[in-house]
Amino acid sequence: MNQIKYRNTVVDGVSIAYREVGDVNKPTILLLHGYPSSSHQYRKVLNQLGDEFHLIAPDYPGFGNSDFPSPEIYEYTFDNMALTIQSFIKLKGLDSYAIMMQDYGAPIGFRIATANPEKVTAIITQNGNAYEEGIGEAWAGIKEFWKNRNESTEKALLPAFTLEGLKWQYTHGTRSPENINADTWHLDYLRMSRPNAHRVNLDLWYDYQSNLKLYPIWQEYLRENQPPLLVVWGKNDKYFPESGAEAFKQDVKKIDYNIYNTGHFALEENGDEIISKIRDFMNAL
């Protein structure tokens, strides 16, 4: 088994932490994490697929082990984080890669894909949404926040940043919470307890509405480019329900479509099955 490397590189003045494993001459998969996590969420993928593929998983600014610059210094928007990751890709010399995306990984990944369609060999989406149909009931409070950002609508969202709120992200919709490693939400809680963390994450939630405006562009990218698409989706996700997975069928003709009886972080409970699907999908390209 290849050894995972835990590395850092400076991108536009920000130290980006990333995990990397495998032979750079083999097909590359860029692993883009979700909220409130980091490249830690891909630890099973890195451990099991490093012998067959080149895998690289960066932490966004303010997430994981990357720098957490003040919001006065770094603008926490999806446009800006995507630009940072695009600069990271250039620094790493990645000219051809599949993108695996989950949650926040989708708006960052689709920005990268639409800017560089010739470089993207495939897309793997694990509850990474690109359709209005995929916006679930858990967005109700955030939609109120979008309509009117004020002290009241911000305060209503703060329970999500508590230890119990973060635990819910990982355990809701799972077959058994006992299947989920508690280190996941405890790590996220430590990071969410840093100065400026609540403000930055509220800024990102407010900016998330910019992603919905780009959905038609991402859908056009899918229709025009027809990238090979693997869907591995936890159907009990309250943020991105199965209707979001189903919607990809509108625009992509050939989909390897797989739905699992689990929640938002499907790799936690169905990692072995999903990783097997990734292996077969990538080897068939």
Short mmCIF file of C-alpha atoms in Angstrom, two decimals:
data_model
loop_
_atom_site.label_atom_id
_atom_site.label_comp_id
_atom_site.label_asym_id
_atom_site.label_seq_id
_atom_site.Cartn_x
_atom_site.Cartn_y
_atom_site.Cartn_z
CA MET A 1 0.00 0.00 0.00
CA ASN A 2 1.32 3.44 -0.94
CA GLN A 3 2.01 5.88 1.87
CA ILE A 4 -0.30 8.90 2.08
CA LYS A 5 1.66 12.16 2.17
CA TYR A 6 0.41 15.07 4.27
CA ARG A 7 1.70 18.17 2.52
CA ASN A 8 1.36 21.94 2.33
CA THR A 9 1.92 24.41 -0.47
CA VAL A 10 1.48 28.19 -0.51
CA VAL A 11 -1.19 29.36 -2.95
CA ASP A 12 -1.53 33.11 -3.42
CA GLY A 13 -0.19 33.68 0.09
CA VAL A 14 -2.36 31.00 1.74
CA SER A 15 -0.87 27.71 2.95
CA ILE A 16 -3.04 24.92 1.54
CA ALA A 17 -2.83 21.55 3.27
CA TYR A 18 -3.47 18.48 1.17
CA ARG A 19 -3.26 14.71 1.23
CA GLU A 20 -1.69 12.93 -1.71
CA VAL A 21 -1.08 9.31 -2.55
CA GLY A 22 -0.25 7.22 -5.61
CA ASP A 23 1.78 7.38 -8.79
CA VAL A 24 1.43 10.74 -10.57
CA ASN A 25 1.57 8.87 -13.90
CA LYS A 26 -1.67 7.06 -13.09
CA PRO A 27 -5.12 8.64 -13.55
CA THR A 28 -5.66 11.48 -11.10
CA ILE A 29 -8.74 12.01 -8.93
CA LEU A 30 -9.12 15.42 -7.31
CA LEU A 31 -11.10 14.96 -4.09
CA LEU A 32 -13.10 18.05 -3.09
CA HIS A 33 -14.55 17.96 0.43
CA GLY A 34 -17.77 19.33 1.86
CA TYR A 35 -18.93 21.38 4.84
CA PRO A 36 -18.01 21.21 7.69
CA SER A 37 -15.28 18.73 6.93
CA SER A 38 -11.88 18.56 5.22
CA SER A 39 -9.77 16.10 3.26
CA HIS A 40 -10.18 13.89 6.34
CA GLN A 41 -13.53 12.81 4.90
CA TYR A 42 -11.68 11.03 2.05
CA ARG A 43 -9.35 9.01 4.29
CA LYS A 44 -10.96 5.70 3.22
CA VAL A 45 -10.69 6.57 -0.47
CA LEU A 46 -7.04 7.55 -0.09
CA ASN A 47 -6.24 4.38 1.84
CA GLN A 48 -7.98 1.98 -0.55
CA LEU A 49 -7.36 3.48 -4.00
CA GLY A 50 -3.83 4.82 -3.67
CA ASP A 51 -2.31 1.74 -5.32
CA GLU A 52 -4.36 2.18 -8.51
CA PHE A 53 -4.73 5.94 -8.89
CA HIS A 54 -3.11 9.26 -8.12
CA LEU A 55 -5.30 10.91 -5.48
CA ILE A 56 -5.03 14.46 -4.22
CA ALA A 57 -7.32 16.03 -1.61
CA PRO A 58 -6.85 19.71 -0.65
CA ASP A 59 -8.33 21.54 2.33
CA TYR A 60 -9.95 24.86 1.39
CA PRO A 61 -8.79 28.05 3.11
CA GLY A 62 -10.37 28.10 6.58
CA PHE A 63 -10.92 24.33 6.55
CA GLY A 64 -8.94 21.34 7.76
CA ASN A 65 -5.22 22.02 8.18
CA SER A 66 -5.02 24.86 5.66
CA ASP A 67 -4.43 28.43 6.78
CA PHE A 68 -7.41 30.27 8.21
CA PRO A 69 -6.80 33.86 7.11
CA SER A 70 -8.97 36.58 8.59
CA PRO A 71 -12.04 37.46 6.49
CA GLU A 72 -10.51 40.96 6.25
CA ILE A 73 -7.61 39.39 4.35
CA TYR A 74 -9.29 36.56 2.41
CA GLU A 75 -12.80 36.82 0.96
CA TYR A 76 -14.71 33.66 1.82
CA THR A 77 -16.88 33.14 -1.25
CA PHE A 78 -17.28 30.12 -3.49
CA ASP A 79 -15.84 32.08 -6.42
CA ASN A 80 -12.72 32.89 -4.43
CA MET A 81 -12.25 29.40 -2.96
CA ALA A 82 -12.60 27.92 -6.47
CA LEU A 83 -9.94 30.33 -7.74
CA THR A 84 -7.64 29.24 -4.90
CA ILE A 85 -8.12 25.57 -5.77
CA GLN A 86 -7.60 26.31 -9.47
CA SER A 87 -4.28 27.97 -8.57
CA PHE A 88 -3.46 24.91 -6.45
CA ILE A 89 -4.17 22.64 -9.45
CA LYS A 90 -1.79 24.70 -11.61
CA LEU A 91 0.93 24.64 -8.95
CA LYS A 92 0.60 20.85 -8.75
CA GLY A 93 0.80 20.56 -12.55
CA LEU A 94 -2.44 18.62 -12.90
CA ASP A 95 -3.37 18.60 -16.62
CA SER A 96 -5.94 15.80 -16.53
CA TYR A 97 -8.12 14.72 -13.60
CA ALA A 98 -11.43 13.32 -12.51
CA ILE A 99 -13.23 15.36 -9.86
CA MET A 100 -14.92 13.75 -6.87
CA MET A 101 -17.21 16.26 -5.19
CA GLN A 102 -19.35 16.26 -2.06
CA ASP A 103 -21.47 19.13 -0.69
CA TYR A 104 -19.26 22.29 -1.00
CA GLY A 105 -17.07 20.28 -3.36
CA ALA A 106 -19.78 20.55 -6.02
CA PRO A 107 -19.90 24.36 -6.37
CA ILE A 108 -16.11 24.47 -6.26
CA GLY A 109 -15.74 21.50 -8.60
CA PHE A 110 -18.25 22.74 -11.17
CA ARG A 111 -16.55 26.14 -11.27
CA ILE A 112 -13.28 24.33 -12.02
CA ALA A 113 -14.91 22.04 -14.59
CA THR A 114 -16.65 24.83 -16.49
CA ALA A 115 -13.37 26.81 -16.59
CA ASN A 116 -11.32 23.78 -17.73
CA PRO A 117 -13.67 21.29 -19.43
CA GLU A 118 -10.86 19.80 -21.53
CA LYS A 119 -8.97 18.75 -18.38
CA VAL A 120 -11.82 16.97 -16.58
CA THR A 121 -11.90 13.26 -17.40
CA ALA A 122 -14.94 12.37 -15.26
CA ILE A 123 -17.13 13.52 -12.39
CA ILE A 124 -17.95 11.53 -9.27
CA THR A 125 -20.68 13.12 -7.17
CA GLN A 126 -21.44 12.03 -3.62
CA ASN A 127 -24.30 14.30 -2.60
CA GLY A 128 -22.76 17.10 -4.65
CA ASN A 129 -25.70 19.07 -6.00
CA ALA A 130 -26.23 21.08 -9.22
CA TYR A 131 -30.03 21.36 -9.42
CA GLU A 132 -32.82 23.32 -7.74
CA GLU A 133 -34.58 19.96 -7.31
CA GLY A 134 -31.72 18.91 -5.04
CA ILE A 135 -32.17 21.68 -2.47
CA GLY A 136 -33.79 19.91 0.49
CA GLU A 137 -35.89 20.93 3.48
CA ALA A 138 -32.86 21.59 5.71
CA TRP A 139 -32.25 24.81 3.74
CA ALA A 140 -35.36 26.50 5.20
CA GLY A 141 -33.47 28.54 7.80
CA ILE A 142 -30.72 29.47 5.36
CA LYS A 143 -33.31 30.65 2.81
CA GLU A 144 -34.71 33.02 5.46
CA PHE A 145 -31.14 34.18 6.05
CA TRP A 146 -30.76 34.83 2.30
CA LYS A 147 -33.91 36.96 2.27
CA ASN A 148 -32.77 39.12 5.17
CA ARG A 149 -29.37 38.77 6.81
CA ASN A 150 -29.63 40.23 10.29
CA GLU A 151 -28.83 39.33 13.90
CA SER A 152 -32.00 37.26 14.24
CA THR A 153 -31.54 35.15 11.09
CA GLU A 154 -27.87 34.63 11.92
CA LYS A 155 -28.64 33.57 15.49
CA ALA A 156 -31.18 31.02 14.25
CA LEU A 157 -28.38 29.20 12.40
CA LEU A 158 -25.83 29.08 15.22
CA PRO A 159 -27.00 25.71 16.68
CA ALA A 160 -25.55 24.08 13.56
CA PHE A 161 -22.07 24.99 14.81
CA THR A 162 -22.46 23.25 18.18
CA LEU A 163 -21.05 19.79 18.83
CA GLU A 164 -24.57 18.34 18.66
CA GLY A 165 -25.34 20.23 15.45
CA LEU A 166 -22.17 18.96 13.80
CA LYS A 167 -22.86 15.42 14.98
CA TRP A 168 -26.26 15.64 13.27
CA GLN A 169 -24.54 16.39 9.95
CA TYR A 170 -22.83 13.01 10.11
CA THR A 171 -25.40 10.80 11.80
CA HIS A 172 -28.78 11.97 10.49
CA GLY A 173 -30.18 9.54 7.95
CA THR A 174 -27.68 6.79 8.73
CA ARG A 175 -28.82 3.24 9.35
CA SER A 176 -26.98 3.28 12.67
CA PRO A 177 -25.09 6.16 14.31
CA GLU A 178 -22.77 3.51 15.74
CA ASN A 179 -21.37 3.08 12.23
CA ILE A 180 -20.03 6.64 12.20
CA ASN A 181 -16.62 7.60 13.60
CA ALA A 182 -17.16 10.31 16.24
CA ASP A 183 -13.73 11.78 15.44
CA THR A 184 -15.35 13.37 12.38
CA TRP A 185 -17.59 15.84 14.14
CA HIS A 186 -15.20 16.36 17.06
CA LEU A 187 -12.50 17.47 14.60
CA ASP A 188 -14.97 19.81 12.92
CA TYR A 189 -16.05 21.22 16.29
CA LEU A 190 -12.46 22.10 17.20
CA ARG A 191 -12.09 23.97 13.93
CA MET A 192 -15.50 25.62 14.30
CA SER A 193 -14.41 26.91 17.72
CA ARG A 194 -11.59 29.06 16.28
CA PRO A 195 -11.87 32.86 16.14
CA ASN A 196 -13.88 34.04 13.11
CA ALA A 197 -15.11 30.50 12.32
CA HIS A 198 -18.79 31.27 12.85
CA ARG A 199 -18.58 34.47 10.84
CA VAL A 200 -16.75 32.80 7.95
CA ASN A 201 -19.19 29.91 7.77
CA LEU A 202 -22.16 32.27 7.91
CA ASP A 203 -20.56 34.24 5.06
CA LEU A 204 -20.28 31.04 3.04
CA TRP A 205 -23.87 30.05 3.76
CA TYR A 206 -24.98 33.51 2.64
CA ASP A 207 -22.88 33.21 -0.52
CA TYR A 208 -24.28 29.76 -1.28
CA GLN A 209 -27.16 31.43 -3.11
CA SER A 210 -24.62 32.41 -5.78
CA ASN A 211 -24.32 28.72 -6.61
CA LEU A 212 -28.00 28.38 -7.45
CA LYS A 213 -27.62 31.18 -10.00
CA LEU A 214 -24.88 29.16 -11.70
CA TYR A 215 -26.86 25.90 -11.89
CA PRO A 216 -27.96 26.57 -15.50
CA ILE A 217 -24.32 27.07 -16.55
CA TRP A 218 -23.23 23.85 -14.85
CA GLN A 219 -26.13 21.97 -16.43
CA GLU A 220 -25.15 23.33 -19.85
CA TYR A 221 -21.58 22.11 -19.21
CA LEU A 222 -22.95 18.63 -18.49
CA ARG A 223 -25.14 18.62 -21.62
CA GLU A 224 -22.40 19.87 -23.93
CA ASN A 225 -19.46 17.89 -22.56
CA GLN A 226 -21.19 14.70 -21.38
CA PRO A 227 -18.46 13.84 -18.85
CA PRO A 228 -18.56 10.26 -17.58
CA LEU A 229 -20.62 10.55 -14.40
CA LEU A 230 -20.69 8.35 -11.31
CA VAL A 231 -23.45 9.09 -8.80
CA VAL A 232 -22.98 7.65 -5.28
CA TRP A 233 -25.63 9.32 -3.14
CA GLY A 234 -26.94 9.01 0.40
CA LYS A 235 -30.70 9.21 -0.11
CA ASN A 236 -31.58 10.37 3.42
CA ASP A 237 -29.66 13.65 3.17
CA LYS A 238 -31.90 16.52 4.35
CA TYR A 239 -29.74 19.08 2.54
CA PHE A 240 -29.35 17.28 -0.78
CA PRO A 241 -32.00 14.54 -1.10
CA GLU A 242 -32.18 11.88 -3.78
CA SER A 243 -34.09 14.25 -6.09
CA GLY A 244 -30.76 16.04 -6.60
CA ALA A 245 -29.14 12.82 -7.80
CA GLU A 246 -32.11 12.02 -10.04
CA ALA A 247 -31.87 15.46 -11.69
CA PHE A 248 -28.50 14.65 -13.29
CA LYS A 249 -30.36 12.26 -15.60
CA GLN A 250 -31.89 15.29 -17.33
CA ASP A 251 -28.53 16.33 -18.78
CA VAL A 252 -26.12 13.38 -18.79
CA LYS A 253 -26.92 10.47 -21.10
CA LYS A 254 -24.80 7.78 -19.46
CA ILE A 255 -24.70 7.65 -15.68
CA ASP A 256 -23.46 5.01 -13.30
CA TYR A 257 -26.23 5.67 -10.78
CA ASN A 258 -26.06 4.35 -7.21
CA ILE A 259 -28.25 5.28 -4.24
CA TYR A 260 -27.49 4.24 -0.66
CA ASN A 261 -29.67 4.06 2.44
CA THR A 262 -27.57 6.53 4.41
CA GLY A 263 -27.08 10.23 5.04
CA HIS A 264 -25.07 13.26 3.92
CA PHE A 265 -21.61 11.72 4.38
CA ALA A 266 -22.27 8.45 2.58
CA LEU A 267 -18.62 7.38 2.66
CA GLU A 268 -18.80 7.05 6.43
CA GLU A 269 -21.36 4.24 6.33
CA ASN A 270 -21.03 2.86 2.79
CA GLY A 271 -17.37 3.52 2.11
CA ASP A 272 -16.41 0.04 0.88
CA GLU A 273 -19.28 -0.16 -1.63
CA ILE A 274 -18.70 3.37 -2.92
CA ILE A 275 -14.94 2.88 -3.24
CA SER A 276 -15.54 -0.33 -5.20
CA LYS A 277 -17.81 1.64 -7.54
CA ILE A 278 -15.14 4.34 -7.96
CA ARG A 279 -12.51 1.74 -8.80
CA ASP A 280 -14.66 0.07 -11.47
CA PHE A 281 -15.82 3.42 -12.88
CA MET A 282 -12.30 4.83 -13.19
CA ASN A 283 -10.90 1.64 -14.69
CA ALA A 284 -13.63 1.72 -17.36
CA LEU A 285 -12.70 5.21 -18.58
#
